[in-house]
CSV table of C-alpha atoms and ligand atoms in Angstrom, one decimal:
chain,number,residue,atom,x,y,z
A,181,UNK,CA,19.5,-2.2,16.4
A,182,UNK,CA,22.8,-3.8,16.5
A,183,UNK,CA,22.7,-3.7,20.3
A,184,UNK,CA,19.4,-5.5,20.4
A,185,UNK,CA,17.7,-2.6,22.0
A,186,UNK,CA,14.2,-1.9,20.8
A,187,UNK,CA,12.6,1.4,20.3
A,188,UNK,CA,9.3,1.4,22.3
A,189,UNK,CA,6.2,3.4,21.6
A,190,UNK,CA,3.1,3.7,23.6
A,191,UNK,CA,0.2,4.9,21.5
A,192,UNK,CA,-3.3,5.8,22.6
A,193,UNK,CA,-5.9,4.8,20.0
A,194,UNK,CA,-9.6,5.5,20.3
A,195,UNK,CA,-12.4,3.1,19.1
A,196,UNK,CA,-15.6,5.1,18.7
A,197,UNK,CA,-19.0,4.8,17.0
A,198,UNK,CA,-22.6,4.1,17.9
A,199,UNK,CA,-23.8,1.5,20.4
A,200,UNK,CA,-23.8,-2.0,19.1
A,201,UNK,CA,-21.6,-1.5,15.9
A,202,UNK,CA,-19.0,-3.9,17.2
A,203,UNK,CA,-16.3,-1.8,18.9
A,204,UNK,CA,-15.8,-4.1,21.8
A,205,UNK,CA,-15.9,-7.1,19.4
A,206,UNK,CA,-13.3,-5.6,17.1
A,207,UNK,CA,-11.0,-5.0,20.0
A,208,UNK,CA,-11.5,-8.5,21.5
A,209,UNK,CA,-10.8,-10.1,18.1
A,210,UNK,CA,-7.7,-8.0,17.6
A,211,UNK,CA,-6.2,-8.4,21.1
A,212,UNK,CA,-7.5,-11.8,22.2
A,213,UNK,CA,-8.3,-13.5,18.9
A,214,UNK,CA,-11.8,-14.1,20.3
A,215,UNK,CA,-15.4,-13.4,19.3
A,216,UNK,CA,-18.6,-13.7,21.3
A,217,UNK,CA,-22.2,-12.9,20.5
A,218,UNK,CA,-22.7,-11.7,24.0
A,219,UNK,CA,-20.9,-8.7,25.2
A,220,UNK,CA,-22.5,-6.5,27.7
A,221,UNK,CA,-22.7,-2.9,26.7
A,222,UNK,CA,-19.6,-1.0,27.6
A,223,UNK,CA,-20.1,1.4,30.5
A,224,UNK,CA,-18.0,4.5,30.3
A,225,UNK,CA,-14.7,3.3,28.9
A,226,UNK,CA,-12.8,0.0,28.7
A,227,UNK,CA,-9.1,-0.4,27.9
A,228,UNK,CA,-7.2,-3.1,26.1
A,229,UNK,CA,-3.5,-3.3,25.4
A,230,UNK,CA,-2.1,-4.8,22.2
A,231,UNK,CA,1.7,-5.3,22.0
A,232,UNK,CA,3.0,-5.4,18.5
A,233,UNK,CA,6.5,-6.5,17.5
A,234,UNK,CA,6.4,-4.1,14.6
A,235,UNK,CA,9.9,-4.8,13.3
A,236,UNK,CA,13.3,-5.9,14.6
A,237,UNK,CA,13.8,-2.5,16.1
A,238,UNK,CA,10.4,-1.4,17.1
A,239,UNK,CA,8.0,-2.5,19.8
A,240,UNK,CA,4.6,-0.8,19.9
A,241,UNK,CA,2.1,-0.8,22.8
A,242,UNK,CA,-1.3,0.1,21.5
A,243,UNK,CA,-3.6,1.3,24.3
A,244,UNK,CA,-7.1,0.9,22.9
A,245,UNK,CA,-9.8,3.0,24.4
A,246,UNK,CA,-13.2,1.4,23.9
A,247,UNK,CA,-15.7,4.1,24.5
A,248,UNK,CA,-19.3,3.4,25.2
A,249,UNK,CA,-21.7,4.4,22.4
A,250,UNK,CA,-24.1,6.1,24.8
A,251,UNK,CA,-21.4,8.7,25.7
A,252,UNK,CA,-21.9,10.2,22.2
A,253,UNK,CA,-20.9,13.8,21.9
A,254,UNK,CA,-21.2,14.4,25.6
A,255,UNK,CA,-18.7,16.6,27.5
A,256,UNK,CA,-16.9,13.5,28.6
A,257,UNK,CA,-15.5,12.7,25.1
A,258,UNK,CA,-13.0,15.6,25.5
A,259,UNK,CA,-11.5,13.8,28.5
A,260,UNK,CA,-11.5,10.4,26.7
A,261,UNK,CA,-9.9,11.8,23.5
A,262,UNK,CA,-7.1,13.6,25.3
A,263,UNK,CA,-3.6,12.6,23.9
A,264,UNK,CA,-5.0,10.1,21.5
A,265,UNK,CA,-2.7,9.7,18.4
A,266,UNK,CA,-5.1,7.7,16.2
A,267,UNK,CA,-8.7,6.4,16.1
A,268,UNK,CA,-11.1,4.0,14.5
A,269,UNK,CA,-14.6,5.1,13.8
A,270,UNK,CA,-16.8,2.0,13.5
A,271,UNK,CA,-20.3,1.6,11.9
A,272,UNK,CA,-22.5,-1.4,11.3
A,273,UNK,CA,-23.1,-2.1,7.6
A,274,UNK,CA,-26.6,-3.4,8.4
A,275,UNK,CA,-27.8,-0.2,10.2
A,276,UNK,CA,-27.8,3.0,8.2
A,277,UNK,CA,-28.3,5.2,11.2
A,278,UNK,CA,-24.8,4.1,12.5
A,279,UNK,CA,-23.3,5.3,9.2
A,280,UNK,CA,-25.1,8.6,9.4
A,281,UNK,CA,-23.6,9.0,12.9
A,282,UNK,CA,-20.0,8.6,11.5
A,283,UNK,CA,-19.7,12.2,10.3
A,284,UNK,CA,-20.8,13.4,13.8
A,285,UNK,CA,-18.3,11.2,15.5
A,286,UNK,CA,-15.6,12.5,13.1
A,287,UNK,CA,-16.5,16.1,13.7
A,288,UNK,CA,-16.6,15.6,17.5
A,289,UNK,CA,-13.2,14.0,17.4
A,290,UNK,CA,-11.6,16.7,15.2
A,291,UNK,CA,-13.0,19.5,17.2
A,292,UNK,CA,-11.6,18.1,20.5
A,293,UNK,CA,-8.2,16.5,19.7
A,294,UNK,CA,-5.2,17.4,17.6
A,295,UNK,CA,-1.6,16.3,17.2
A,296,UNK,CA,1.1,18.5,18.7
A,297,UNK,CA,1.6,19.9,15.2
A,298,UNK,CA,-2.0,21.0,15.0
A,299,UNK,CA,-3.1,18.4,12.5
A,300,UNK,CA,-6.0,16.1,13.0
A,301,UNK,CA,-5.2,12.6,14.3
A,302,UNK,CA,-5.3,9.8,11.7
A,303,UNK,CA,-8.7,8.1,11.6
A,304,UNK,CA,-9.6,4.8,9.9
A,305,UNK,CA,-13.3,4.1,9.1
A,306,UNK,CA,-14.4,0.5,9.8
A,307,UNK,CA,-17.5,-0.8,8.0
A,308,UNK,CA,-18.1,-3.7,10.4
A,309,UNK,CA,-20.2,-6.8,10.3
A,310,UNK,CA,-19.4,-7.3,6.6
A,311,UNK,CA,-20.1,-11.0,7.1
A,312,UNK,CA,-23.7,-9.8,6.9
A,313,UNK,CA,-22.9,-8.1,3.6
A,314,UNK,CA,-26.1,-9.2,1.9
A,315,UNK,CA,-28.0,-6.6,3.8
A,316,UNK,CA,-24.9,-4.3,3.9
A,317,UNK,CA,-24.7,-0.7,3.0
A,318,UNK,CA,-21.2,-0.8,1.3
A,319,UNK,CA,-21.8,-1.7,-2.3
A,320,UNK,CA,-19.9,1.2,-3.9
A,321,UNK,CA,-16.3,1.3,-2.9
A,322,UNK,CA,-15.5,4.3,-5.1
A,323,UNK,CA,-18.2,6.2,-3.2
A,324,UNK,CA,-16.7,5.2,0.1
A,325,UNK,CA,-13.3,6.4,-1.1
A,326,UNK,CA,-14.8,9.7,-2.0
A,327,UNK,CA,-16.6,9.9,1.4
A,328,UNK,CA,-13.4,9.3,3.3
A,329,UNK,CA,-11.5,11.9,1.3
A,330,UNK,CA,-14.3,14.4,1.9
A,331,UNK,CA,-14.5,13.7,5.7
A,332,UNK,CA,-10.7,13.4,6.2
A,333,UNK,CA,-10.4,9.7,7.0
A,334,UNK,CA,-7.0,8.2,6.0
A,335,UNK,CA,-8.9,5.1,4.7
A,336,UNK,CA,-11.6,2.6,5.3
A,337,UNK,CA,-12.0,-1.2,5.6
A,338,UNK,CA,-14.8,-3.6,5.5
A,339,UNK,CA,-14.3,-5.6,8.7
A,340,UNK,CA,-15.8,-8.5,10.5
A,341,UNK,CA,-14.9,-9.2,14.1
A,342,UNK,CA,-16.9,-12.4,13.8
A,343,UNK,CA,-15.1,-13.8,10.8
A,344,UNK,CA,-11.8,-12.0,11.5
A,345,UNK,CA,-11.8,-10.0,8.3
A,346,UNK,CA,-9.4,-7.0,7.9
A,347,UNK,CA,-9.0,-6.5,11.6
A,348,UNK,CA,-5.2,-6.8,11.6
A,349,UNK,CA,-5.0,-5.1,8.2
A,350,UNK,CA,-6.8,-2.0,9.4
A,351,UNK,CA,-4.8,-1.8,12.6
A,352,UNK,CA,-1.5,-2.1,10.6
A,353,UNK,CA,-2.7,0.7,8.3
A,354,UNK,CA,-3.5,3.0,11.2
A,355,UNK,CA,-0.2,2.2,13.0
A,356,UNK,CA,1.8,3.0,9.9
A,357,UNK,CA,0.2,6.4,9.8
A,358,UNK,CA,0.8,7.0,13.5
A,359,UNK,CA,4.5,6.1,13.2
A,360,UNK,CA,4.8,8.4,10.2
A,361,UNK,CA,3.5,11.3,12.5
A,362,UNK,CA,5.8,10.4,15.4
B,434,LIG,P1,-20.2,-2.1,20.7
B,434,LIG,O1,-21.4,-1.6,21.5
B,434,LIG,O2,-19.9,-1.2,19.6
B,434,LIG,O3,-19.1,-2.3,21.6
B,434,LIG,O4,-20.7,-3.5,20.1
B,434,LIG,P2,-20.4,-5.0,20.5
B,434,LIG,O5,-19.0,-5.3,20.3
B,434,LIG,O6,-20.9,-5.1,21.9
B,434,LIG,O7,-21.3,-5.8,19.5
B,434,LIG,C1,-22.7,-5.7,19.4
B,434,LIG,C2,-23.3,-6.9,18.8
B,434,LIG,O8,-22.8,-7.1,17.5
B,434,LIG,C3,-22.8,-8.2,19.6
B,434,LIG,O9,-23.9,-9.1,19.6
B,434,LIG,C4,-21.7,-8.8,18.7
B,434,LIG,O10,-21.6,-10.2,18.8
B,434,LIG,C5,-22.2,-8.4,17.3
B,434,LIG,N1,-21.1,-8.2,16.4
B,434,LIG,C6,-20.0,-7.4,16.5
B,434,LIG,N2,-19.1,-7.5,15.5
B,434,LIG,C7,-19.8,-8.3,14.6
B,434,LIG,C8,-19.4,-8.8,13.3
B,434,LIG,O11,-18.3,-8.5,12.7
B,434,LIG,N3,-20.3,-9.6,12.7
B,434,LIG,C9,-21.5,-10.0,13.3
B,434,LIG,N4,-22.3,-10.8,12.6
B,434,LIG,N5,-21.8,-9.6,14.5
B,434,LIG,C10,-21.0,-8.7,15.1
B,435,LIG,MG1,-18.9,-2.0,23.7
């Protein structure tokens, strides 16, 4: 604005998906520009804060909730999901079981959290570890588009936390949708 005052938003964003798909790695890459082969499994929930100078008038604080895969569909997820305004669901392109779990995560989320207007929160699907694409599952992007439409994802990206592929892009896409809802 002309006065130099920025509008500030604090948004809670969930990062969910099965154990080992790369949730912690994606967050570390996004927030700290860092990758390691050796994260310990997240216990319960970790938090990270990403501050985004969105535009001249808008500052966004993204509070990222990194939820342990082993908490899957337990009663605790309702507590974790509370007041989230967006989410990433992550799977590992080298492990089909983690893709099969995506629909369950999406259903769990939609059944437990809604926006104030009653709509589902925007969710982006991340096909992570695409640097290992030779053994990857995602070889038909039209089919993925159809899957996302069917399951109510706003979109999907092939990502690599290791090689820093599409991490910023997917976050920008989700934040754009969150802002549009706000
Ligand atoms: P989480 O349980 O979902 O939080 O998964 P982690 O972030 O702990 O990652 C599990 C393992 O996958 C670790 O050894 C990571 O180094 C590895 N990993 C995560 N993301 C990628 C990626 O994009 N590419 C590759 N090759 N490995 C990854
Ligand atoms: Mg983790």
